[in-house]
mmCIF file of N, CA and C in Angstrom:
data_model
loop_
_atom_site.group_PDB
_atom_site.id
_atom_site.type_symbol
_atom_site.label_atom_id
_atom_site.label_comp_id
_atom_site.label_asym_id
_atom_site.label_seq_id
_atom_site.Cartn_x
_atom_site.Cartn_y
_atom_site.Cartn_z
ATOM 1 N N PRO A 1 -79.393 -111.409 -52.829
ATOM 2 C CA PRO A 1 -80.691 -110.794 -52.604
ATOM 3 C C PRO A 1 -81.536 -110.650 -53.902
ATOM 4 N N VAL A 2 -80.858 -110.359 -55.011
ATOM 5 C CA VAL A 2 -81.541 -110.172 -56.265
ATOM 6 C C VAL A 2 -82.128 -111.509 -56.774
ATOM 7 N N THR A 3 -81.319 -112.527 -56.813
ATOM 8 C CA THR A 3 -81.810 -113.890 -57.239
ATOM 9 C C THR A 3 -82.806 -114.451 -56.281
ATOM 10 N N THR A 4 -82.805 -114.077 -54.995
ATOM 11 C CA THR A 4 -83.756 -114.569 -54.053
ATOM 12 C C THR A 4 -85.105 -113.915 -54.450
ATOM 13 N N ARG A 5 -85.133 -112.655 -54.751
ATOM 14 C CA ARG A 5 -86.354 -111.991 -55.108
ATOM 15 C C ARG A 5 -86.915 -112.593 -56.422
ATOM 16 N N ILE A 6 -85.998 -112.883 -57.404
ATOM 17 C CA ILE A 6 -86.446 -113.388 -58.656
ATOM 18 C C ILE A 6 -87.078 -114.827 -58.501
ATOM 19 N N TYR A 7 -86.403 -115.679 -57.791
ATOM 20 C CA TYR A 7 -86.829 -117.094 -57.647
ATOM 21 C C TYR A 7 -87.875 -117.248 -56.520
ATOM 22 N N GLY A 8 -87.914 -116.428 -55.543
ATOM 23 C CA GLY A 8 -88.852 -116.581 -54.415
ATOM 24 C C GLY A 8 -88.221 -117.470 -53.359
ATOM 25 N N TYR A 9 -86.988 -117.869 -53.488
ATOM 26 C CA TYR A 9 -86.220 -118.637 -52.557
ATOM 27 C C TYR A 9 -84.765 -118.361 -52.733
ATOM 28 N N HIS A 10 -83.935 -118.739 -51.839
ATOM 29 C CA HIS A 10 -82.526 -118.383 -52.027
ATOM 30 C C HIS A 10 -81.865 -119.608 -52.746
ATOM 31 N N PRO A 11 -81.527 -119.466 -54.045
ATOM 32 C CA PRO A 11 -80.985 -120.555 -54.867
ATOM 33 C C PRO A 11 -79.559 -120.951 -54.667
ATOM 34 N N MET A 12 -79.254 -121.492 -53.464
ATOM 35 C CA MET A 12 -77.874 -121.864 -53.170
ATOM 36 C C MET A 12 -77.326 -122.877 -54.164
ATOM 37 N N SER A 13 -78.200 -123.808 -54.586
ATOM 38 C CA SER A 13 -77.719 -124.936 -55.462
ATOM 39 C C SER A 13 -77.288 -124.442 -56.820
ATOM 40 N N LYS A 14 -77.858 -123.314 -57.213
ATOM 41 C CA LYS A 14 -77.479 -122.737 -58.551
ATOM 42 C C LYS A 14 -76.059 -122.200 -58.611
ATOM 43 N N PHE A 15 -75.553 -122.013 -57.362
ATOM 44 C CA PHE A 15 -74.195 -121.468 -57.149
ATOM 45 C C PHE A 15 -73.262 -122.565 -56.642
ATOM 46 N N GLY A 16 -73.718 -123.748 -56.575
ATOM 47 C CA GLY A 16 -72.957 -124.891 -56.084
ATOM 48 C C GLY A 16 -72.548 -124.738 -54.602
ATOM 49 N N MET A 17 -73.465 -124.127 -53.811
ATOM 50 C CA MET A 17 -73.179 -123.852 -52.418
ATOM 51 C C MET A 17 -74.121 -124.481 -51.446
ATOM 52 N N GLY A 18 -74.699 -125.642 -51.858
ATOM 53 C CA GLY A 18 -75.573 -126.304 -50.889
ATOM 54 C C GLY A 18 -76.997 -126.408 -51.360
ATOM 55 N N GLU A 19 -77.881 -126.499 -50.323
ATOM 56 C CA GLU A 19 -79.296 -126.612 -50.639
ATOM 57 C C GLU A 19 -79.956 -125.281 -50.721
ATOM 58 N N ASP A 20 -81.038 -125.218 -51.541
ATOM 59 C CA ASP A 20 -81.821 -124.017 -51.631
ATOM 60 C C ASP A 20 -82.461 -123.691 -50.328
ATOM 61 N N LEU A 21 -82.646 -122.462 -49.986
ATOM 62 C CA LEU A 21 -83.285 -122.000 -48.762
ATOM 63 C C LEU A 21 -84.602 -121.359 -49.052
ATOM 64 N N PRO A 22 -85.693 -121.831 -48.329
ATOM 65 C CA PRO A 22 -86.964 -121.170 -48.524
ATOM 66 C C PRO A 22 -86.862 -119.679 -48.127
ATOM 67 N N MET A 23 -87.754 -118.892 -48.637
ATOM 68 C CA MET A 23 -87.665 -117.467 -48.431
ATOM 69 C C MET A 23 -87.656 -117.099 -46.913
ATOM 70 N N GLY A 24 -88.496 -117.712 -46.044
ATOM 71 C CA GLY A 24 -88.518 -117.456 -44.672
ATOM 72 C C GLY A 24 -87.180 -117.800 -43.856
ATOM 73 N N VAL A 25 -86.641 -118.886 -44.326
ATOM 74 C CA VAL A 25 -85.329 -119.281 -43.738
ATOM 75 C C VAL A 25 -84.231 -118.352 -44.136
ATOM 76 N N TYR A 26 -84.293 -117.920 -45.472
ATOM 77 C CA TYR A 26 -83.294 -117.004 -45.883
ATOM 78 C C TYR A 26 -83.466 -115.627 -45.148
ATOM 79 N N ARG A 27 -84.655 -115.161 -44.964
ATOM 80 C CA ARG A 27 -84.830 -113.913 -44.218
ATOM 81 C C ARG A 27 -84.314 -113.939 -42.802
ATOM 82 N N ASP A 28 -84.560 -115.096 -42.085
ATOM 83 C CA ASP A 28 -84.144 -115.268 -40.775
ATOM 84 C C ASP A 28 -82.586 -115.287 -40.761
ATOM 85 N N TRP A 29 -81.974 -116.021 -41.603
ATOM 86 C CA TRP A 29 -80.524 -116.183 -41.705
ATOM 87 C C TRP A 29 -79.881 -114.806 -41.962
ATOM 88 N N LYS A 30 -80.498 -114.036 -42.925
ATOM 89 C CA LYS A 30 -79.966 -112.713 -43.316
ATOM 90 C C LYS A 30 -79.975 -111.832 -42.065
ATOM 91 N N ARG A 31 -81.156 -111.915 -41.316
ATOM 92 C CA ARG A 31 -81.272 -111.052 -40.141
ATOM 93 C C ARG A 31 -80.175 -111.435 -39.082
ATOM 94 N N TRP A 32 -80.080 -112.692 -38.854
ATOM 95 C CA TRP A 32 -79.101 -113.174 -37.846
ATOM 96 C C TRP A 32 -77.641 -112.791 -38.168
ATOM 97 N N CYS A 33 -77.338 -112.781 -39.464
ATOM 98 C CA CYS A 33 -75.974 -112.438 -39.850
ATOM 99 C C CYS A 33 -75.587 -111.011 -39.552
ATOM 100 N N LYS A 34 -76.535 -110.202 -39.251
ATOM 101 C CA LYS A 34 -76.302 -108.773 -38.930
ATOM 102 C C LYS A 34 -75.907 -108.605 -37.440
ATOM 103 N N PHE A 35 -76.101 -109.640 -36.667
ATOM 104 C CA PHE A 35 -75.736 -109.565 -35.257
ATOM 105 C C PHE A 35 -74.340 -110.182 -34.985
ATOM 106 N N PRO A 36 -73.598 -109.615 -34.030
ATOM 107 C CA PRO A 36 -72.221 -110.151 -33.811
ATOM 108 C C PRO A 36 -72.229 -111.534 -33.371
ATOM 109 N N HIS A 37 -73.218 -111.976 -32.627
ATOM 110 C CA HIS A 37 -73.314 -113.362 -32.088
ATOM 111 C C HIS A 37 -74.524 -114.137 -32.689
ATOM 112 N N TYR A 38 -74.742 -113.822 -33.992
ATOM 113 C CA TYR A 38 -75.813 -114.547 -34.750
ATOM 114 C C TYR A 38 -77.136 -114.377 -34.024
ATOM 115 N N PHE A 39 -77.947 -115.492 -33.972
ATOM 116 C CA PHE A 39 -79.274 -115.352 -33.337
ATOM 117 C C PHE A 39 -79.238 -115.209 -31.849
ATOM 118 N N PHE A 40 -78.081 -115.456 -31.231
ATOM 119 C CA PHE A 40 -77.988 -115.262 -29.792
ATOM 120 C C PHE A 40 -78.240 -113.770 -29.402
ATOM 121 N N ASP A 41 -77.933 -112.898 -30.302
ATOM 122 C CA ASP A 41 -78.160 -111.477 -30.030
ATOM 123 C C ASP A 41 -79.558 -110.920 -30.488
ATOM 124 N N ASP A 42 -80.268 -111.794 -31.171
ATOM 125 C CA ASP A 42 -81.572 -111.349 -31.735
ATOM 126 C C ASP A 42 -82.670 -111.417 -30.662
ATOM 127 N N PRO A 43 -83.283 -110.246 -30.331
ATOM 128 C CA PRO A 43 -84.330 -110.256 -29.310
ATOM 129 C C PRO A 43 -85.541 -110.985 -29.739
ATOM 130 N N LEU A 44 -85.695 -111.245 -31.039
ATOM 131 C CA LEU A 44 -86.810 -112.025 -31.535
ATOM 132 C C LEU A 44 -86.594 -113.495 -31.576
ATOM 133 N N ALA A 45 -85.369 -113.935 -31.193
ATOM 134 C CA ALA A 45 -85.029 -115.410 -31.245
ATOM 135 C C ALA A 45 -84.866 -115.999 -29.861
ATOM 136 N N THR A 46 -85.549 -115.470 -28.884
ATOM 137 C CA THR A 46 -85.303 -116.060 -27.538
ATOM 138 C C THR A 46 -85.689 -117.480 -27.365
ATOM 139 N N GLU A 47 -86.725 -117.961 -28.101
ATOM 140 C CA GLU A 47 -87.073 -119.362 -28.014
ATOM 141 C C GLU A 47 -86.043 -120.238 -28.579
ATOM 142 N N ILE A 48 -85.348 -119.825 -29.669
ATOM 143 C CA ILE A 48 -84.251 -120.631 -30.260
ATOM 144 C C ILE A 48 -83.116 -120.719 -29.268
ATOM 145 N N VAL A 49 -82.779 -119.613 -28.634
ATOM 146 C CA VAL A 49 -81.593 -119.532 -27.730
ATOM 147 C C VAL A 49 -81.732 -120.398 -26.476
ATOM 148 N N LYS A 50 -82.934 -120.541 -25.939
ATOM 149 C CA LYS A 50 -83.181 -121.220 -24.713
ATOM 150 C C LYS A 50 -82.492 -122.567 -24.643
ATOM 151 N N GLY A 51 -82.579 -123.381 -25.664
ATOM 152 C CA GLY A 51 -81.973 -124.706 -25.611
ATOM 153 C C GLY A 51 -80.469 -124.815 -25.552
ATOM 154 N N PHE A 52 -79.773 -123.760 -25.888
ATOM 155 C CA PHE A 52 -78.374 -123.801 -25.953
ATOM 156 C C PHE A 52 -77.760 -123.883 -24.517
ATOM 157 N N ASP A 53 -78.389 -123.343 -23.550
ATOM 158 C CA ASP A 53 -77.920 -123.372 -22.216
ATOM 159 C C ASP A 53 -77.919 -124.820 -21.594
ATOM 160 N N ARG A 54 -78.773 -125.694 -22.225
ATOM 161 C CA ARG A 54 -78.805 -127.060 -21.776
ATOM 162 C C ARG A 54 -77.708 -127.922 -22.339
ATOM 163 N N VAL A 55 -76.906 -127.423 -23.299
ATOM 164 C CA VAL A 55 -75.834 -128.266 -23.828
ATOM 165 C C VAL A 55 -74.645 -128.263 -22.847
ATOM 166 N N THR A 56 -74.279 -129.554 -22.421
ATOM 167 C CA THR A 56 -73.183 -129.653 -21.554
ATOM 168 C C THR A 56 -72.057 -130.588 -22.023
ATOM 169 N N LEU A 57 -72.331 -131.276 -23.058
ATOM 170 C CA LEU A 57 -71.238 -132.109 -23.708
ATOM 171 C C LEU A 57 -70.249 -131.234 -24.402
ATOM 172 N N PRO A 58 -68.991 -131.650 -24.342
ATOM 173 C CA PRO A 58 -67.970 -130.898 -25.074
ATOM 174 C C PRO A 58 -68.228 -130.757 -26.530
ATOM 175 N N ILE A 59 -67.757 -129.653 -27.165
ATOM 176 C CA ILE A 59 -68.007 -129.413 -28.579
ATOM 177 C C ILE A 59 -66.687 -129.189 -29.300
ATOM 178 N N ALA A 60 -66.443 -129.875 -30.387
ATOM 179 C CA ALA A 60 -65.319 -129.615 -31.217
ATOM 180 C C ALA A 60 -65.893 -128.731 -32.356
ATOM 181 N N ALA A 61 -65.437 -127.506 -32.424
ATOM 182 C CA ALA A 61 -65.949 -126.538 -33.421
ATOM 183 C C ALA A 61 -64.912 -126.552 -34.555
ATOM 184 N N VAL A 62 -65.114 -127.273 -35.598
ATOM 185 C CA VAL A 62 -64.222 -127.464 -36.693
ATOM 186 C C VAL A 62 -64.434 -126.331 -37.692
ATOM 187 N N ASN A 63 -63.345 -125.779 -38.166
ATOM 188 C CA ASN A 63 -63.302 -124.667 -39.171
ATOM 189 C C ASN A 63 -62.236 -124.915 -40.168
ATOM 190 N N ALA A 64 -62.616 -124.898 -41.428
ATOM 191 C CA ALA A 64 -61.613 -125.046 -42.481
ATOM 192 C C ALA A 64 -61.022 -123.683 -42.860
ATOM 193 N N SER A 65 -59.710 -123.644 -43.010
ATOM 194 C CA SER A 65 -59.071 -122.338 -43.220
ATOM 195 C C SER A 65 -59.475 -121.687 -44.539
ATOM 196 N N ASP A 66 -60.054 -122.404 -45.463
ATOM 197 C CA ASP A 66 -60.527 -121.828 -46.733
ATOM 198 C C ASP A 66 -62.046 -121.697 -46.791
ATOM 199 N N ASP A 67 -62.696 -121.678 -45.602
ATOM 200 C CA ASP A 67 -64.094 -121.476 -45.522
ATOM 201 C C ASP A 67 -64.423 -119.997 -45.447
ATOM 202 N N TRP A 68 -64.708 -119.305 -46.444
ATOM 203 C CA TRP A 68 -64.878 -117.876 -46.530
ATOM 204 C C TRP A 68 -66.302 -117.496 -45.945
ATOM 205 N N TRP A 69 -67.164 -118.434 -45.760
ATOM 206 C CA TRP A 69 -68.471 -118.153 -45.218
ATOM 207 C C TRP A 69 -68.430 -118.131 -43.695
ATOM 208 N N ALA A 70 -67.618 -118.982 -43.166
ATOM 209 C CA ALA A 70 -67.481 -119.059 -41.639
ATOM 210 C C ALA A 70 -66.066 -119.011 -41.212
ATOM 211 N N LEU A 71 -65.591 -117.848 -41.108
ATOM 212 C CA LEU A 71 -64.234 -117.632 -40.699
ATOM 213 C C LEU A 71 -64.083 -117.984 -39.188
ATOM 214 N N PRO A 72 -62.864 -118.245 -38.786
ATOM 215 C CA PRO A 72 -62.651 -118.621 -37.394
ATOM 216 C C PRO A 72 -63.264 -117.566 -36.380
ATOM 217 N N ARG A 73 -63.200 -116.335 -36.717
ATOM 218 C CA ARG A 73 -63.857 -115.371 -35.736
ATOM 219 C C ARG A 73 -65.319 -115.459 -35.799
ATOM 220 N N SER A 74 -65.931 -115.860 -36.874
ATOM 221 C CA SER A 74 -67.392 -116.085 -36.918
ATOM 222 C C SER A 74 -67.779 -117.269 -36.082
ATOM 223 N N ARG A 75 -67.003 -118.415 -36.213
ATOM 224 C CA ARG A 75 -67.159 -119.597 -35.467
ATOM 225 C C ARG A 75 -67.081 -119.293 -33.964
ATOM 226 N N ASP A 76 -66.037 -118.601 -33.560
ATOM 227 C CA ASP A 76 -65.797 -118.253 -32.182
ATOM 228 C C ASP A 76 -66.947 -117.395 -31.630
ATOM 229 N N ALA A 77 -67.428 -116.444 -32.424
ATOM 230 C CA ALA A 77 -68.517 -115.575 -31.938
ATOM 231 C C ALA A 77 -69.767 -116.427 -31.760
ATOM 232 N N PHE A 78 -70.008 -117.312 -32.691
ATOM 233 C CA PHE A 78 -71.236 -118.107 -32.555
ATOM 234 C C PHE A 78 -71.156 -118.994 -31.362
ATOM 235 N N PHE A 79 -70.087 -119.708 -31.159
ATOM 236 C CA PHE A 79 -69.983 -120.671 -30.052
ATOM 237 C C PHE A 79 -69.900 -120.005 -28.694
ATOM 238 N N LYS A 80 -69.780 -118.693 -28.580
ATOM 239 C CA LYS A 80 -69.931 -118.087 -27.281
ATOM 240 C C LYS A 80 -71.306 -118.225 -26.699
ATOM 241 N N GLY A 81 -72.272 -118.575 -27.527
ATOM 242 C CA GLY A 81 -73.687 -118.823 -27.157
ATOM 243 C C GLY A 81 -73.825 -120.112 -26.368
ATOM 244 N N PHE A 82 -72.835 -120.981 -26.393
ATOM 245 C CA PHE A 82 -72.886 -122.236 -25.610
ATOM 246 C C PHE A 82 -72.254 -121.958 -24.288
ATOM 247 N N LYS A 83 -72.959 -121.539 -23.283
ATOM 248 C CA LYS A 83 -72.312 -121.027 -22.071
ATOM 249 C C LYS A 83 -72.025 -122.108 -20.999
ATOM 250 N N ASN A 84 -72.569 -123.300 -21.191
ATOM 251 C CA ASN A 84 -72.371 -124.325 -20.136
ATOM 252 C C ASN A 84 -71.640 -125.521 -20.585
ATOM 253 N N THR A 85 -70.771 -125.329 -21.569
ATOM 254 C CA THR A 85 -69.901 -126.385 -22.081
ATOM 255 C C THR A 85 -68.635 -125.872 -22.469
ATOM 256 N N ARG A 86 -67.691 -126.794 -22.723
ATOM 257 C CA ARG A 86 -66.348 -126.410 -23.209
ATOM 258 C C ARG A 86 -66.400 -126.627 -24.764
ATOM 259 N N VAL A 87 -66.032 -125.510 -25.431
ATOM 260 C CA VAL A 87 -65.972 -125.488 -26.901
ATOM 261 C C VAL A 87 -64.491 -125.489 -27.305
ATOM 262 N N GLU A 88 -63.986 -126.446 -28.047
ATOM 263 C CA GLU A 88 -62.644 -126.464 -28.445
ATOM 264 C C GLU A 88 -62.604 -126.178 -30.003
ATOM 265 N N PRO A 89 -62.010 -125.033 -30.333
ATOM 266 C CA PRO A 89 -61.897 -124.745 -31.738
ATOM 267 C C PRO A 89 -60.853 -125.654 -32.411
ATOM 268 N N VAL A 90 -61.242 -126.167 -33.580
ATOM 269 C CA VAL A 90 -60.339 -127.093 -34.308
ATOM 270 C C VAL A 90 -60.133 -126.534 -35.728
ATOM 271 N N ASP A 91 -59.016 -126.016 -36.027
ATOM 272 C CA ASP A 91 -58.767 -125.441 -37.325
ATOM 273 C C ASP A 91 -58.072 -126.502 -38.266
ATOM 274 N N VAL A 92 -58.622 -126.637 -39.419
ATOM 275 C CA VAL A 92 -58.033 -127.567 -40.397
ATOM 276 C C VAL A 92 -57.733 -126.769 -41.654
ATOM 277 N N SER A 93 -56.802 -127.242 -42.402
ATOM 278 C CA SER A 93 -56.504 -126.690 -43.702
ATOM 279 C C SER A 93 -56.416 -127.772 -44.758
ATOM 280 N N PRO A 94 -56.816 -127.449 -46.023
ATOM 281 C CA PRO A 94 -56.700 -128.384 -47.077
ATOM 282 C C PRO A 94 -55.284 -128.894 -47.276
ATOM 283 N N ALA A 95 -54.315 -128.024 -47.100
ATOM 284 C CA ALA A 95 -52.874 -128.441 -47.325
ATOM 285 C C ALA A 95 -52.475 -129.531 -46.343
ATOM 286 N N GLN A 96 -52.944 -129.564 -45.124
ATOM 287 C CA GLN A 96 -52.533 -130.586 -44.137
ATOM 288 C C GLN A 96 -52.919 -131.967 -44.621
ATOM 289 N N TRP A 97 -53.947 -132.061 -45.453
ATOM 290 C CA TRP A 97 -54.373 -133.401 -45.941
ATOM 291 C C TRP A 97 -54.120 -133.502 -47.465
ATOM 292 N N GLY A 98 -53.399 -132.584 -48.028
ATOM 293 C CA GLY A 98 -53.022 -132.713 -49.463
ATOM 294 C C GLY A 98 -54.226 -132.512 -50.343
ATOM 295 N N LEU A 99 -55.183 -131.675 -49.997
ATOM 296 C CA LEU A 99 -56.368 -131.441 -50.712
ATOM 297 C C LEU A 99 -56.388 -130.028 -51.350
ATOM 298 N N LYS A 100 -57.058 -129.835 -52.436
ATOM 299 C CA LYS A 100 -57.155 -128.485 -53.115
ATOM 300 C C LYS A 100 -57.980 -127.570 -52.250
ATOM 301 N N GLY A 101 -59.012 -128.111 -51.613
ATOM 302 C CA GLY A 101 -59.944 -127.265 -50.822
ATOM 303 C C GLY A 101 -60.896 -127.981 -50.003
ATOM 304 N N ILE A 102 -61.475 -127.387 -48.978
ATOM 305 C CA ILE A 102 -62.494 -127.914 -48.150
ATOM 306 C C ILE A 102 -63.707 -126.992 -48.287
ATOM 307 N N GLY A 103 -63.495 -125.708 -48.021
ATOM 308 C CA GLY A 103 -64.589 -124.773 -48.084
ATOM 309 C C GLY A 103 -65.676 -124.876 -47.006
ATOM 310 N N HIS A 104 -66.838 -124.348 -47.322
ATOM 311 C CA HIS A 104 -67.878 -124.381 -46.354
ATOM 312 C C HIS A 104 -68.726 -125.678 -46.350
ATOM 313 N N MET A 105 -68.778 -126.244 -47.461
ATOM 314 C CA MET A 105 -69.621 -127.484 -47.497
ATOM 315 C C MET A 105 -68.861 -128.756 -47.746
ATOM 316 N N GLY A 106 -67.469 -128.711 -47.674
ATOM 317 C CA GLY A 106 -66.630 -129.816 -48.054
ATOM 318 C C GLY A 106 -66.502 -130.876 -46.985
ATOM 319 N N TYR A 107 -66.943 -130.601 -45.748
ATOM 320 C CA TYR A 107 -66.788 -131.547 -44.613
ATOM 321 C C TYR A 107 -67.425 -132.872 -45.014
ATOM 322 N N TYR A 108 -68.385 -132.911 -45.916
ATOM 323 C CA TYR A 108 -69.105 -134.162 -46.159
ATOM 324 C C TYR A 108 -68.639 -134.826 -47.472
ATOM 325 N N ARG A 109 -67.603 -134.345 -48.058
ATOM 326 C CA ARG A 109 -67.043 -134.965 -49.288
ATOM 327 C C ARG A 109 -66.145 -136.091 -48.826
ATOM 328 N N ALA A 110 -66.132 -137.153 -49.632
ATOM 329 C CA ALA A 110 -65.362 -138.377 -49.201
ATOM 330 C C ALA A 110 -63.939 -138.140 -48.933
ATOM 331 N N GLN A 111 -63.286 -137.292 -49.820
ATOM 332 C CA GLN A 111 -61.806 -137.047 -49.683
ATOM 333 C C GLN A 111 -61.496 -136.271 -48.387
ATOM 334 N N VAL A 112 -62.472 -135.444 -47.935
ATOM 335 C CA VAL A 112 -62.209 -134.695 -46.639
ATOM 336 C C VAL A 112 -62.639 -135.633 -45.513
ATOM 337 N N GLY A 113 -63.726 -136.352 -45.652
ATOM 338 C CA GLY A 113 -64.148 -137.226 -44.566
ATOM 339 C C GLY A 113 -63.126 -138.322 -44.186
ATOM 340 N N GLU A 114 -62.378 -138.780 -45.179
ATOM 341 C CA GLU A 114 -61.442 -139.884 -44.835
ATOM 342 C C GLU A 114 -60.293 -139.341 -43.846
ATOM 343 N N HIS A 115 -60.203 -138.004 -43.780
ATOM 344 C CA HIS A 115 -59.218 -137.480 -42.805
ATOM 345 C C HIS A 115 -59.999 -136.855 -41.585
ATOM 346 N N LEU A 116 -61.039 -136.185 -41.865
ATOM 347 C CA LEU A 116 -61.770 -135.478 -40.767
ATOM 348 C C LEU A 116 -62.486 -136.405 -39.773
ATOM 349 N N TRP A 117 -63.224 -137.411 -40.288
ATOM 350 C CA TRP A 117 -63.980 -138.240 -39.408
ATOM 351 C C TRP A 117 -63.199 -139.101 -38.495
ATOM 352 N N PRO A 118 -62.092 -139.702 -38.917
ATOM 353 C CA PRO A 118 -61.219 -140.395 -37.921
ATOM 354 C C PRO A 118 -60.656 -139.427 -36.915
ATOM 355 N N MET A 119 -60.310 -138.203 -37.276
ATOM 356 C CA MET A 119 -59.813 -137.269 -36.324
ATOM 357 C C MET A 119 -60.931 -136.893 -35.323
ATOM 358 N N MET A 120 -62.148 -136.727 -35.785
ATOM 359 C CA MET A 120 -63.306 -136.429 -34.869
ATOM 360 C C MET A 120 -63.601 -137.619 -33.985
ATOM 361 N N TRP A 121 -63.498 -138.822 -34.474
ATOM 362 C CA TRP A 121 -63.760 -140.032 -33.706
ATOM 363 C C TRP A 121 -62.727 -140.119 -32.540
ATOM 364 N N ARG A 122 -61.463 -139.825 -32.849
ATOM 365 C CA ARG A 122 -60.395 -139.788 -31.810
ATOM 366 C C ARG A 122 -60.630 -138.719 -30.782
ATOM 367 N N TRP A 123 -61.172 -137.577 -31.232
ATOM 368 C CA TRP A 123 -61.531 -136.490 -30.370
ATOM 369 C C TRP A 123 -62.663 -136.997 -29.424
ATOM 370 N N LEU A 124 -63.735 -137.567 -30.013
ATOM 371 C CA LEU A 124 -64.759 -138.135 -29.112
ATOM 372 C C LEU A 124 -64.274 -139.121 -28.104
ATOM 373 N N GLN A 125 -63.421 -140.027 -28.535
ATOM 374 C CA GLN A 125 -62.838 -140.974 -27.610
ATOM 375 C C GLN A 125 -62.029 -140.345 -26.524
ATOM 376 N N SER A 126 -61.305 -139.261 -26.843
ATOM 377 C CA SER A 126 -60.508 -138.544 -25.835
ATOM 378 C C SER A 126 -61.377 -137.908 -24.786
ATOM 379 N N LYS A 127 -62.651 -137.642 -25.103
ATOM 380 C CA LYS A 127 -63.583 -137.132 -24.068
ATOM 381 C C LYS A 127 -64.339 -138.172 -23.273
ATOM 382 N N GLY A 128 -64.121 -139.447 -23.592
ATOM 383 C CA GLY A 128 -64.714 -140.559 -22.947
ATOM 384 C C GLY A 128 -66.239 -140.556 -23.124
ATOM 385 N N LEU A 129 -66.701 -140.083 -24.277
ATOM 386 C CA LEU A 129 -68.096 -140.074 -24.496
ATOM 387 C C LEU A 129 -68.683 -141.399 -24.687
ATOM 388 N N PRO A 130 -69.823 -141.740 -24.129
ATOM 389 C CA PRO A 130 -70.447 -143.112 -24.288
ATOM 390 C C PRO A 130 -70.612 -143.431 -25.751
ATOM 391 N N GLY A 131 -70.244 -144.667 -26.103
ATOM 392 C CA GLY A 131 -70.387 -145.160 -27.422
ATOM 393 C C GLY A 131 -69.176 -144.810 -28.315
ATOM 394 N N ALA A 132 -68.217 -144.087 -27.808
ATOM 395 C CA ALA A 132 -67.100 -143.723 -28.627
ATOM 396 C C ALA A 132 -65.933 -144.634 -28.497
ATOM 397 N N ALA A 133 -66.053 -145.631 -27.636
ATOM 398 C CA ALA A 133 -64.984 -146.509 -27.364
ATOM 399 C C ALA A 133 -64.825 -147.594 -28.513
#
């Protein structure tokens, strides 16, 4: 909060934690984090929530065991908002792939992707989703 006030935006990149967030996005995010089910519980976010009921494709909700920003209980609380689909929690750990870490933003690093993306491709294929064959 202090650095956000100083810079006028949330300086995620200065901490090696992703992209910077504009002040309005930061304020929304901070507000939603106070609710048990994120923006699904926010009475001011009804327009955002409406679309989630239309999701019917299965979801693989991947969570790294060393992601301290999104613990499995956070993931599970968030995905309760998808009421018309099946959400399958998928827990991965750096050790299972011989990696030092994955963290919150590591899913897009090459050394993680070489393990994660083939696993997700197989998951998509197992659901018979069009284009996954």
